[in-house]
Short mmCIF file of C-alpha atoms in Angstrom, two decimals:
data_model
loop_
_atom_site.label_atom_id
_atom_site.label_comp_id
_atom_site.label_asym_id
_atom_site.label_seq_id
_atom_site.Cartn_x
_atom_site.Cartn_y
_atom_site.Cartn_z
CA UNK E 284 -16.53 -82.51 -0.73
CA UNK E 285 -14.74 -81.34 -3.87
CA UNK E 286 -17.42 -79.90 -5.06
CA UNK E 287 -18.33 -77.98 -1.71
CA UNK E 288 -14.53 -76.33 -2.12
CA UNK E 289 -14.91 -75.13 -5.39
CA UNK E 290 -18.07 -73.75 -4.94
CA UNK E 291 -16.73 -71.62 -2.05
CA UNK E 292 -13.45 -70.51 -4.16
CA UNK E 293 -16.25 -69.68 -7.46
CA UNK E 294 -18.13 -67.61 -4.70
CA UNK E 295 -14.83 -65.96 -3.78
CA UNK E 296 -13.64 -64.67 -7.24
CA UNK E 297 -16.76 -63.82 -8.00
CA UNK E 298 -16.81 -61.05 -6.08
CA UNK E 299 -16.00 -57.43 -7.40
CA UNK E 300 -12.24 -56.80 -7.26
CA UNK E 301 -11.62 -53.43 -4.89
CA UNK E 302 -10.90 -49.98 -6.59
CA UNK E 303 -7.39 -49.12 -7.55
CA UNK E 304 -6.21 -46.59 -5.65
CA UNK E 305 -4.73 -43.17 -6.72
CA UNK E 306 -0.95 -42.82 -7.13
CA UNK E 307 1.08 -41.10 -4.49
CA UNK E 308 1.62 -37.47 -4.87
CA UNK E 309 5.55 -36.84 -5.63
CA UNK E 310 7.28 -35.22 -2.75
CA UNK E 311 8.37 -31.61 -3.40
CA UNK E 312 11.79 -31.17 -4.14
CA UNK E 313 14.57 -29.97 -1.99
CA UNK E 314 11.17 -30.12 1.17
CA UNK E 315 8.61 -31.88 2.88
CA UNK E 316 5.24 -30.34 2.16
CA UNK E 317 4.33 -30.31 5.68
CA UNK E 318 7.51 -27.99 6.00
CA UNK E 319 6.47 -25.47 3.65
CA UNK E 320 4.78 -22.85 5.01
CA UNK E 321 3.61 -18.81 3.40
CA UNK E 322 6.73 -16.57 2.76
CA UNK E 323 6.20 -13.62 5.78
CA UNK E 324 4.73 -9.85 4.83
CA UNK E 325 7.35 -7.74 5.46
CA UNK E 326 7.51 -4.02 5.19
CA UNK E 327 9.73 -0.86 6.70
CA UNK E 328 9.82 2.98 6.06
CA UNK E 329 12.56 3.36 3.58
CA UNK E 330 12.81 7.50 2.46
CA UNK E 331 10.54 10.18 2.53
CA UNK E 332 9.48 13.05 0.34
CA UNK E 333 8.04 16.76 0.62
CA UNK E 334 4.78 17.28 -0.95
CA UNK E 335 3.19 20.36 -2.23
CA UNK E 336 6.63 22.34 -0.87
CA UNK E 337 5.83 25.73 -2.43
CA UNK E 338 2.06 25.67 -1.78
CA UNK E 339 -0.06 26.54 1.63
CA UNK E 340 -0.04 23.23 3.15
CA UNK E 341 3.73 21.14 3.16
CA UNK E 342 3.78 17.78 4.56
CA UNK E 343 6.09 14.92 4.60
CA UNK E 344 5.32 11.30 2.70
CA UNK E 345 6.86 8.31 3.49
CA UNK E 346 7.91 5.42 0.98
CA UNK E 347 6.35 2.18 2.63
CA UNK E 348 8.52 -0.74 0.83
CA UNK E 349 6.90 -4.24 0.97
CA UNK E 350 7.86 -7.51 0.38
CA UNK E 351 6.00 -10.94 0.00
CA UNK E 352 7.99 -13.72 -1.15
CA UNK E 353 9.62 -12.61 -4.57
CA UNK E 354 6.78 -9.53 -4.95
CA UNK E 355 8.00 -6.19 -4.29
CA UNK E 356 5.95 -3.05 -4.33
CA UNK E 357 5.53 0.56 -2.60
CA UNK E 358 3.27 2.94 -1.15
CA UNK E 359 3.53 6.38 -0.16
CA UNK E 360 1.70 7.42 2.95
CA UNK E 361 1.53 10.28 5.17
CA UNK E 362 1.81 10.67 9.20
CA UNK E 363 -1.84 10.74 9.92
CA UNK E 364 -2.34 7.75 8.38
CA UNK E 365 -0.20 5.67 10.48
CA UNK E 366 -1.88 7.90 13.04
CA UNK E 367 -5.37 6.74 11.62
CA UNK E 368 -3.93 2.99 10.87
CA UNK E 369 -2.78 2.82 14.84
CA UNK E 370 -6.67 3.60 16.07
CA UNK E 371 -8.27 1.15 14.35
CA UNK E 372 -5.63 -1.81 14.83
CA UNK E 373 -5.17 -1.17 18.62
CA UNK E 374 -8.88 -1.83 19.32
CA UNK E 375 -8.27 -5.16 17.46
CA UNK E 376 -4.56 -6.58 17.84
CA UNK E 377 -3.65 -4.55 20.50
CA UNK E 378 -0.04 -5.57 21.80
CA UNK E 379 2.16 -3.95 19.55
CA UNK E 380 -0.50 -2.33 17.78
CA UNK E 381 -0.84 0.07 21.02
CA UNK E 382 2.96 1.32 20.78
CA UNK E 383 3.65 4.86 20.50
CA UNK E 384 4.27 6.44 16.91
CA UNK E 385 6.78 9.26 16.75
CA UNK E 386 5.86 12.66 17.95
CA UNK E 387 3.74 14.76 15.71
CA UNK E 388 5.11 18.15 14.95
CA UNK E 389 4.88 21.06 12.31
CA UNK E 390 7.40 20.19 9.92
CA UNK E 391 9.42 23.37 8.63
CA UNK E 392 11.35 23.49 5.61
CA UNK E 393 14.87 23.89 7.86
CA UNK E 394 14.53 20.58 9.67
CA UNK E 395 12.05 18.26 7.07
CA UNK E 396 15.49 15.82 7.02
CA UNK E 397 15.62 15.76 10.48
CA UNK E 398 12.28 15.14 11.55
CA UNK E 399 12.27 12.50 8.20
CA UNK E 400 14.76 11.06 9.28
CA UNK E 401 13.31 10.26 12.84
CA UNK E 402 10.22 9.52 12.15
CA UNK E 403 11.28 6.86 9.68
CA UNK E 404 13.01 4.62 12.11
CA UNK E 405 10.23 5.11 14.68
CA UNK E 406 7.35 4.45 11.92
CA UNK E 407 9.38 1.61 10.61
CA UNK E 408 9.69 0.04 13.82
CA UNK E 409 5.95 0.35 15.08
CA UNK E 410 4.69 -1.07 11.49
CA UNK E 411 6.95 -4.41 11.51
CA UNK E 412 5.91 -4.88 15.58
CA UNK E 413 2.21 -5.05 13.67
CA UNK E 414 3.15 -7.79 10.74
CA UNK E 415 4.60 -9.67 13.70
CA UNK E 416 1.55 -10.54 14.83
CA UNK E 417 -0.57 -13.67 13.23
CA UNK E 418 -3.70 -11.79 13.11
CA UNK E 419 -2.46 -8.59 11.36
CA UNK E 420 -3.28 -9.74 8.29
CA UNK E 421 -7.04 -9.96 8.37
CA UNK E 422 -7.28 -6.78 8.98
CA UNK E 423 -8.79 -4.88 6.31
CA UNK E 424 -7.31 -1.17 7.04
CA UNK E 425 -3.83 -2.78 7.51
CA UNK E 426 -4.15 -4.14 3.74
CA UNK E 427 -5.58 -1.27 2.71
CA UNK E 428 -2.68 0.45 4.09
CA UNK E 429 -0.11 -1.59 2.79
CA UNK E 430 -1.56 -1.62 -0.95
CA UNK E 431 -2.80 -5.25 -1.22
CA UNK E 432 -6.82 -4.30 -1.12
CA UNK E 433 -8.41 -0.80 -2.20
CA UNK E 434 -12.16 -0.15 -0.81
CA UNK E 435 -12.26 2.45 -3.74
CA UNK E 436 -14.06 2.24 -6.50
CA UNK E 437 -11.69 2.18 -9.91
CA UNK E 438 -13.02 5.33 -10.94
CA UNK E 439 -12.31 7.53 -7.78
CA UNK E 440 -8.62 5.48 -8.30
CA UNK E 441 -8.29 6.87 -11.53
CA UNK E 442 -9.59 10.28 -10.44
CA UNK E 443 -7.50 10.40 -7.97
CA UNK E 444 -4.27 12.56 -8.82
CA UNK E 445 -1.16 13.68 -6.61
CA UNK E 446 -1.21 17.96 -6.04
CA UNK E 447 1.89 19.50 -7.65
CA UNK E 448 2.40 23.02 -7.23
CA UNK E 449 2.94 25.08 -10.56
CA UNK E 450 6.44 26.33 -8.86
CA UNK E 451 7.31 22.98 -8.99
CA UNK E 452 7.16 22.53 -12.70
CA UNK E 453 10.75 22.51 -13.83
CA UNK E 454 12.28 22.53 -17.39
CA UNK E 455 13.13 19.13 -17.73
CA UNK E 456 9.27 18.32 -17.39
CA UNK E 457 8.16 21.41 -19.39
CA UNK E 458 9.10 23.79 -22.06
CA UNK E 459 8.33 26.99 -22.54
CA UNK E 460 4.96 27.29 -24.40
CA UNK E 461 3.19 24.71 -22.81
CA UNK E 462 -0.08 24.85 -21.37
CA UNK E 463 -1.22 24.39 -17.90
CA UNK E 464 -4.68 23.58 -16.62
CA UNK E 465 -5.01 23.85 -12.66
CA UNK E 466 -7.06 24.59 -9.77
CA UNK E 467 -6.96 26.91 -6.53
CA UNK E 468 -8.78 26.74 -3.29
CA UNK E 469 -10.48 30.15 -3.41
CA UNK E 470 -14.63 29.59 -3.26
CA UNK E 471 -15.41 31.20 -6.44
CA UNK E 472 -13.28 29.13 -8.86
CA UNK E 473 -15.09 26.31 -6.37
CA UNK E 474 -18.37 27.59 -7.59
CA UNK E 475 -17.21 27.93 -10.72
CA UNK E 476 -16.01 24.13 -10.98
CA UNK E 477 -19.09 23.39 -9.34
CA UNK E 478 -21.35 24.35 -12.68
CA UNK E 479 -18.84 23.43 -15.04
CA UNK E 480 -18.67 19.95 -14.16
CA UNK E 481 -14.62 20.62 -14.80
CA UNK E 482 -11.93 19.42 -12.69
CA UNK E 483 -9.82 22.75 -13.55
CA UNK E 484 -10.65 26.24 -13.21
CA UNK E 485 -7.72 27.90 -14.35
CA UNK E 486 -5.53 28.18 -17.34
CA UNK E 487 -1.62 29.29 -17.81
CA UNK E 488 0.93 29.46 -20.21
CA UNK E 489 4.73 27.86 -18.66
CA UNK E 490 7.46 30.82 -19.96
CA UNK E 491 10.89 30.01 -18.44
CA UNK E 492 13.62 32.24 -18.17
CA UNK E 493 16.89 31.95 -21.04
CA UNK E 494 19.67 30.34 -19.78
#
């Protein structure tokens, strides 16, 4: 009988004690995990600018300030491409995707504030109605937009350089003497790029006035 019992407790130890098992991961401080959750995309319309003022085609640019979580960054874009932005969301979101932008209008030099001004509120308003929305942010043109993907290749982005108009060049950027390469839009300096393989078709020397 005795030996029956210790048999059966021999056949018990010698089985394979279990794994251990892994520690508990600490708790986050201040939080439970299951309480933490992505910081929100935010974004408004926060000034605008006049581009290419003294040259054939004006427009207005406006400063796109975004925020997500402690990252802060900007983009300038102009009307049409909220105008663009709006056609290709609405067919996806919809909702607030399908509000109204401001009215488009030719913007003269005697009311650019005023229409700025206006239009940033509106465009402001129709852009965070879009981040309110869960599924805004798999779409591809909205991040595009917003400056968090680029579909361009990094030498078109480096190619890539903001028009300034040579009236436009002031003293505190220049000095007399310097040298200015630039372009126009007539077709034979076109052509003339064209076989050149240069980005420039023009040259000018900057003379400013005495004070």
């Amino acid at each position: 009988m005795i030996t029956q019992v210790l048999k059966s407790i021999g056949a018990q130890d010698s089985s394979p004690p279990p794994p251990p098992q892994p520690p508990p991961p600490p708790p986050l401080a201040g939080a439970d995990a299951s309480l933490r959750v992505p910081p929100p995309l935010l974004a408004a319309v926060e000034s605008a600018r006049i581009v290419d003022e003294h040259g054939p085609s004006p427009h207005l640019e406006y400063r796109v300030e975004c925020r997500l979580g402690e990252q802060r960054w900007y983009t300038w874009r102009r009307f049409r491409e909220f105008a663009s932005l709006r056609e290709v969301l609405k067919q996806h979101l919809g909702g607030t995707a399908k509000a109204q932008l401001p009215a488009k209008g030719y913007v003269r030099h005697a009311t650019s504030d005023t229409v700025a001004c206006e239009r940033m509120e509106g465009l402001s308003k129709w852009l965070q109605g879009v981040l309110s929305e869960s599924a805004a942010l798999g779409e591809p043109a909205l991040l595009v937009f917003l400056g968090l993907a680029s579909l361009e290749s990094k030498a078109a982005v480096q190619h890539r350089r903001q028009p300034l108009h040579v009236r436009a060049i002031d003293a505190p950027a220049a000095e007399s003497g310097d040298v200015v390469l630039f372009r126009t839009r007539a077709t034979v300096p076109a052509l003339q790029r064209a076989v050149t393989g240069s980005a420039w078709d023009h040259v000018g020397v900057l003379i400013f006035p005495l004070p």
